[in-house]
Amino acid sequence: MSNQSIWVFDSLCVLCDGGVQYTLKHEKTDSIRFVAIQSQEGRDLAVTHGIDPDDPVTFLFIENGEALEKSDAILALARHLNGPARLILLTRCLPKRFRDIGYDLLARNRYRLFGKRDTCILPTAANRHRFSL
């Protein structure tokens, strides 16, 4: 599992849940492990990388030992996908500052725009081994 990338996500966020579900359907290979920030492992990873697990303003995408946040995390995740989400890679030509402004705007309003769950998503039996909830 050391070659697997890790996506630390907010499992109560409907937008994040949709992203995880999309990723499971459109991954090039099964190379991503999904770690809920609400889990102990997720909390530990968040704190290690300077993110408040009780008020996450970003998700983490850890690849090759490097923890990426905000738009850099989205771009890294998109490289693992097939399908329309790969169009996100076109934004890499924009300065990081501008990409992150857009990310921050969406992240701050994600619960209001997309909703929040009371419980985390439940993986299927077929992909349970890839989750830490």
Coordinates of N, CA and C in Angstrom, one line a residue:
M1 N 0.8 -1.2 0.0 CA 0.0 0.0 0.0 C 0.8 1.3 0.0
S2 N 2.2 1.1 0.1 CA 3.0 2.3 0.2 C 2.9 3.2 -1.1
N3 N 2.6 2.5 -2.2 CA 2.5 3.3 -3.5 C 1.2 3.9 -3.7
Q4 N 0.2 3.7 -2.8 CA -1.1 4.3 -2.9 C -1.1 5.7 -2.5
S5 N -1.8 6.5 -3.2 CA -2.0 7.9 -2.8 C -3.1 7.9 -1.7
I6 N -3.1 8.9 -0.9 CA -4.1 9.0 0.2 C -4.9 10.3 0.0
W7 N -6.2 10.2 0.0 CA -7.1 11.3 -0.1 C -7.8 11.5 1.3
V8 N -7.4 12.5 2.0 CA -8.1 12.8 3.3 C -9.2 13.8 3.0
F9 N -10.4 13.3 3.2 CA -11.6 14.0 2.8 C -12.6 14.2 4.0
D10 N -13.5 15.1 3.9 CA -14.5 15.4 4.8 C -15.7 14.5 4.5
S11 N -15.9 13.4 5.3 CA -16.9 12.4 5.0 C -18.3 12.9 5.3
L12 N -18.5 14.0 5.9 CA -19.8 14.6 6.2 C -20.3 15.5 5.1
C13 N -19.3 15.9 4.2 CA -19.6 16.9 3.1 C -20.2 16.2 1.9
V14 N -21.3 16.6 1.4 CA -22.0 16.0 0.3 C -21.1 16.2 -1.0
L15 N -20.5 17.3 -1.1 CA -19.6 17.5 -2.3 C -18.4 16.6 -2.3
C16 N -17.8 16.4 -1.1 CA -16.7 15.5 -1.0 C -17.1 14.1 -1.2
D17 N -18.3 13.7 -0.7 CA -18.8 12.3 -1.0 C -19.0 12.1 -2.5
G18 N -19.5 13.1 -3.1 CA -19.7 13.0 -4.6 C -18.4 12.9 -5.3
G19 N -17.4 13.6 -4.8 CA -16.0 13.5 -5.4 C -15.4 12.1 -5.2
V20 N -15.6 11.5 -4.0 CA -15.1 10.1 -3.8 C -15.9 9.1 -4.7
Q21 N -17.2 9.3 -4.8 CA -17.9 8.3 -5.6 C -17.5 8.5 -7.1
Y22 N -17.3 9.7 -7.5 CA -16.9 9.9 -8.9 C -15.5 9.3 -9.1
T23 N -14.6 9.5 -8.1 CA -13.3 8.9 -8.2 C -13.3 7.4 -8.3
L24 N -14.1 6.8 -7.5 CA -14.2 5.3 -7.5 C -14.7 4.8 -8.9
K25 N -15.5 5.6 -9.6 CA -16.0 5.2 -10.9 C -15.0 5.5 -12.0
H26 N -14.2 6.5 -11.9 CA -13.4 7.0 -13.0 C -11.9 6.9 -12.7
E27 N -11.4 6.2 -11.7 CA -10.0 6.0 -11.5 C -9.4 5.2 -12.6
K28 N -8.2 5.6 -13.0 CA -7.4 4.8 -14.0 C -7.0 3.5 -13.4
T29 N -6.5 3.5 -12.1 CA -6.2 2.3 -11.4 C -6.7 2.5 -10.0
D30 N -6.7 1.4 -9.2 CA -7.2 1.5 -7.8 C -6.0 1.9 -6.9
S31 N -5.5 3.2 -7.2 CA -4.3 3.6 -6.5 C -4.5 4.6 -5.4
I32 N -5.8 4.9 -5.1 CA -6.1 5.9 -4.0 C -6.8 5.2 -2.8
R33 N -6.3 5.6 -1.6 CA -6.9 5.2 -0.4 C -7.7 6.4 0.1
F34 N -8.9 6.2 0.6 CA -9.7 7.2 1.1 C -9.8 7.3 2.6
V35 N -9.4 8.4 3.2 CA -9.3 8.5 4.6 C -10.2 9.6 5.1
A36 N -11.2 9.3 5.8 CA -12.1 10.4 6.3 C -11.4 11.2 7.4
I37 N -11.5 12.5 7.3 CA -10.8 13.4 8.3 C -11.4 13.2 9.6
Q38 N -12.6 12.6 9.7 CA -13.3 12.3 11.0 C -12.7 11.1 11.7
S39 N -12.0 10.2 10.9 CA -11.4 9.0 11.5 C -10.1 9.4 12.3
Q40 N -9.6 8.5 13.1 CA -8.4 8.9 13.9 C -7.2 9.1 12.9
E41 N -7.1 8.2 11.9 CA -6.0 8.3 11.0 C -6.1 9.7 10.2
G42 N -7.3 10.1 9.8 CA -7.6 11.3 9.2 C -7.2 12.5 10.0
R43 N -7.7 12.5 11.3 CA -7.4 13.5 12.2 C -5.9 13.7 12.4
D44 N -5.2 12.6 12.6 CA -3.7 12.6 12.7 C -3.0 13.2 11.5
L45 N -3.4 12.8 10.3 CA -2.8 13.3 9.1 C -3.1 14.8 9.0
A46 N -4.3 15.2 9.3 CA -4.7 16.6 9.2 C -3.8 17.5 10.1
V47 N -3.8 17.1 11.4 CA -3.0 17.8 12.4 C -1.5 17.8 12.0
T48 N -1.0 16.7 11.5 CA 0.4 16.7 11.0 C 0.7 17.7 10.0
H49 N -0.3 17.9 9.1 CA -0.1 18.9 8.0 C -0.8 20.2 8.2
G50 N -1.1 20.6 9.5 CA -1.5 21.9 9.8 C -3.0 22.2 9.5
I51 N -3.8 21.2 9.4 CA -5.2 21.4 9.2 C -6.0 21.0 10.4
D52 N -7.0 21.9 10.8 CA -7.9 21.6 11.9 C -8.9 20.6 11.5
P53 N -8.8 19.4 12.0 CA -9.8 18.3 11.6 C -11.2 18.6 12.0
D54 N -11.4 19.5 12.9 CA -12.8 19.9 13.3 C -13.4 21.0 12.4
D55 N -12.5 21.7 11.7 CA -13.0 22.8 10.8 C -12.1 22.8 9.5
P56 N -12.1 21.7 8.8 CA -11.2 21.6 7.6 C -11.5 22.6 6.5
V57 N -10.5 23.4 6.1 CA -10.7 24.3 5.0 C -10.2 23.8 3.7
T58 N -9.7 22.6 3.7 CA -9.1 22.0 2.5 C -9.1 20.5 2.7
F59 N -9.0 19.7 1.6 CA -8.7 18.3 1.8 C -7.2 18.1 1.5
L60 N -6.7 17.0 1.9 CA -5.3 16.6 1.6 C -5.2 15.5 0.6
F61 N -4.3 15.6 -0.3 CA -4.0 14.5 -1.2 C -2.5 14.3 -1.0
I62 N -2.2 13.1 -0.5 CA -0.8 12.8 -0.2 C -0.3 11.8 -1.3
E63 N 0.7 12.2 -2.0 CA 1.2 11.4 -3.1 C 2.8 11.4 -3.0
N64 N 3.4 10.2 -3.1 CA 4.8 10.1 -3.0 C 5.4 10.8 -1.8
G65 N 4.6 10.8 -0.7 CA 5.1 11.4 0.6 C 4.9 12.9 0.7
E66 N 4.3 13.5 -0.4 CA 4.1 14.9 -0.4 C 2.6 15.2 -0.1
A67 N 2.3 16.1 0.8 CA 0.9 16.4 1.2 C 0.6 17.7 0.4
L68 N -0.5 17.6 -0.5 CA -0.9 18.7 -1.3 C -2.3 19.1 -0.8
E69 N -2.5 20.4 -0.9 CA -3.8 21.0 -0.4 C -4.4 21.8 -1.6
K70 N -5.6 22.2 -1.3 CA -6.4 23.1 -2.2 C -6.3 22.7 -3.7
S71 N -6.0 23.7 -4.5 CA -6.0 23.4 -6.0 C -4.9 22.5 -6.4
D72 N -3.8 22.5 -5.7 CA -2.7 21.5 -6.0 C -3.2 20.1 -5.7
A73 N -4.0 19.9 -4.7 CA -4.5 18.6 -4.4 C -5.5 18.1 -5.4
I74 N -6.4 19.1 -5.9 CA -7.3 18.8 -7.0 C -6.6 18.3 -8.2
L75 N -5.6 19.1 -8.6 CA -4.8 18.7 -9.8 C -4.2 17.4 -9.7
A76 N -3.6 17.1 -8.5 CA -3.0 15.7 -8.3 C -4.0 14.6 -8.4
L77 N -5.2 14.9 -7.8 CA -6.2 13.9 -7.9 C -6.7 13.7 -9.3
A78 N -6.9 14.8 -10.1 CA -7.4 14.7 -11.4 C -6.4 13.9 -12.3
R79 N -5.2 13.9 -12.0 CA -4.2 13.1 -12.8 C -4.5 11.6 -12.7
H80 N -5.2 11.2 -11.7 CA -5.5 9.7 -11.5 C -6.8 9.3 -12.1
L81 N -7.5 10.3 -12.8 CA -8.9 10.0 -13.3 C -9.0 10.0 -14.8
N82 N -10.0 9.3 -15.2 CA -10.4 9.4 -16.6 C -11.7 10.2 -16.6
G83 N -12.3 10.5 -17.7 CA -13.6 11.2 -17.8 C -13.4 12.7 -17.7
P84 N -14.6 13.4 -17.6 CA -14.6 14.8 -17.7 C -13.9 15.6 -16.7
A85 N -13.6 15.0 -15.5 CA -12.9 15.6 -14.5 C -11.5 16.0 -14.9
R86 N -11.0 15.3 -15.9 CA -9.6 15.6 -16.3 C -9.5 17.0 -16.9
L87 N -10.6 17.6 -17.3 CA -10.6 19.0 -17.8 C -10.1 20.0 -16.7
I88 N -10.2 19.6 -15.5 CA -9.7 20.4 -14.4 C -8.2 20.6 -14.6
L89 N -7.5 19.7 -15.2 CA -6.1 19.9 -15.5 C -5.8 21.1 -16.3
L90 N -6.7 21.6 -17.1 CA -6.5 22.8 -17.9 C -6.2 24.0 -17.0
T91 N -6.7 24.0 -15.7 CA -6.5 25.1 -14.8 C -5.1 25.2 -14.3
R92 N -4.2 24.2 -14.6 CA -2.8 24.3 -14.1 C -2.1 25.4 -14.7
C93 N -2.5 26.0 -15.8 CA -1.9 27.1 -16.5 C -2.1 28.4 -15.7
L94 N -3.1 28.4 -14.8 CA -3.4 29.6 -14.0 C -2.5 29.7 -12.8
P95 N -2.1 30.9 -12.4 CA -1.3 31.0 -11.2 C -2.0 30.3 -10.0
K96 N -1.2 29.7 -9.2 CA -1.7 29.0 -8.0 C -2.6 29.9 -7.1
R97 N -2.2 31.1 -7.0 CA -2.9 32.1 -6.2 C -4.4 32.2 -6.7
F98 N -4.6 32.3 -8.0 CA -5.9 32.4 -8.5 C -6.7 31.1 -8.4
R99 N -6.0 30.0 -8.6 CA -6.7 28.7 -8.5 C -7.2 28.5 -7.0
D100 N -6.3 28.9 -6.1 CA -6.7 28.7 -4.7 C -7.8 29.7 -4.2
I101 N -7.9 30.9 -4.8 CA -9.0 31.8 -4.5 C -10.3 31.1 -4.8
G102 N -10.4 30.5 -6.0 CA -11.6 29.7 -6.4 C -11.8 28.6 -5.5
Y103 N -10.8 27.8 -5.1 CA -10.9 26.7 -4.2 C -11.5 27.2 -2.9
D104 N -10.9 28.2 -2.3 CA -11.3 28.7 -1.0 C -12.8 29.1 -1.0
L105 N -13.2 29.8 -2.1 CA -14.6 30.2 -2.2 C -15.5 29.0 -2.1
L106 N -15.2 28.0 -2.9 CA -16.1 26.8 -2.9 C -16.0 26.1 -1.6
A107 N -14.8 25.9 -1.0 CA -14.6 25.2 0.3 C -15.4 25.9 1.4
R108 N -15.3 27.2 1.5 CA -16.0 27.9 2.6 C -17.5 27.8 2.5
N109 N -18.0 27.6 1.3 CA -19.5 27.5 1.1 C -20.0 26.1 0.7
R110 N -19.2 25.1 0.9 CA -19.6 23.8 0.4 C -20.8 23.2 1.2
Y111 N -20.9 23.4 2.5 CA -22.0 22.9 3.2 C -23.3 23.6 2.8
R112 N -23.2 24.9 2.7 CA -24.4 25.7 2.3 C -24.8 25.4 0.9
L113 N -23.9 25.2 0.0 CA -24.2 24.9 -1.4 C -24.7 23.5 -1.7
F114 N -24.0 22.5 -1.0 CA -24.2 21.1 -1.4 C -24.8 20.3 -0.2
G115 N -24.7 20.8 1.0 CA -25.2 20.1 2.1 C -24.2 19.4 3.0
K116 N -24.7 18.9 4.1 CA -23.8 18.2 5.1 C -24.6 17.0 5.6
R117 N -23.9 15.9 5.7 CA -24.5 14.6 6.2 C -24.3 14.6 7.7
D118 N -25.2 13.8 8.4 CA -25.0 13.5 9.8 C -24.0 12.4 10.0
T119 N -23.9 11.5 9.0 CA -23.0 10.3 9.2 C -22.2 10.2 7.9
C120 N -21.1 9.5 8.0 CA -20.2 9.4 6.9 C -20.7 8.4 5.9
I121 N -20.1 8.5 4.7 CA -20.5 7.6 3.6 C -20.1 6.2 4.0
L122 N -20.7 5.2 3.4 CA -20.4 3.9 3.7 C -19.9 3.2 2.4
P123 N -18.7 2.7 2.4 CA -18.2 2.0 1.2 C -18.9 0.7 1.0
T124 N -18.7 0.2 -0.2 CA -19.3 -1.1 -0.6 C -18.3 -2.2 -0.1
A125 N -18.8 -3.4 0.0 CA -17.9 -4.5 0.4 C -16.7 -4.7 -0.6
A126 N -16.9 -4.3 -1.8 CA -15.9 -4.5 -2.8 C -14.7 -3.4 -2.6
N127 N -15.0 -2.3 -2.1 CA -14.0 -1.3 -1.9 C -13.7 -0.9 -0.5
R128 N -14.3 -1.6 0.5 CA -14.1 -1.3 1.9 C -12.6 -1.2 2.3
H129 N -11.8 -2.1 1.7 CA -10.4 -2.2 2.1 C -9.6 -0.9 1.7
R130 N -10.2 0.0 0.9 CA -9.6 1.2 0.5 C -10.0 2.4 1.4
F131 N -10.8 2.2 2.4 CA -11.3 3.3 3.2 C -10.8 3.2 4.7
S132 N -10.7 4.3 5.3 CA -10.5 4.5 6.7 C -11.5 5.5 7.2
L133 N -12.5 5.0 7.8 CA -13.6 5.9 8.2 C -13.7 6.0 9.7

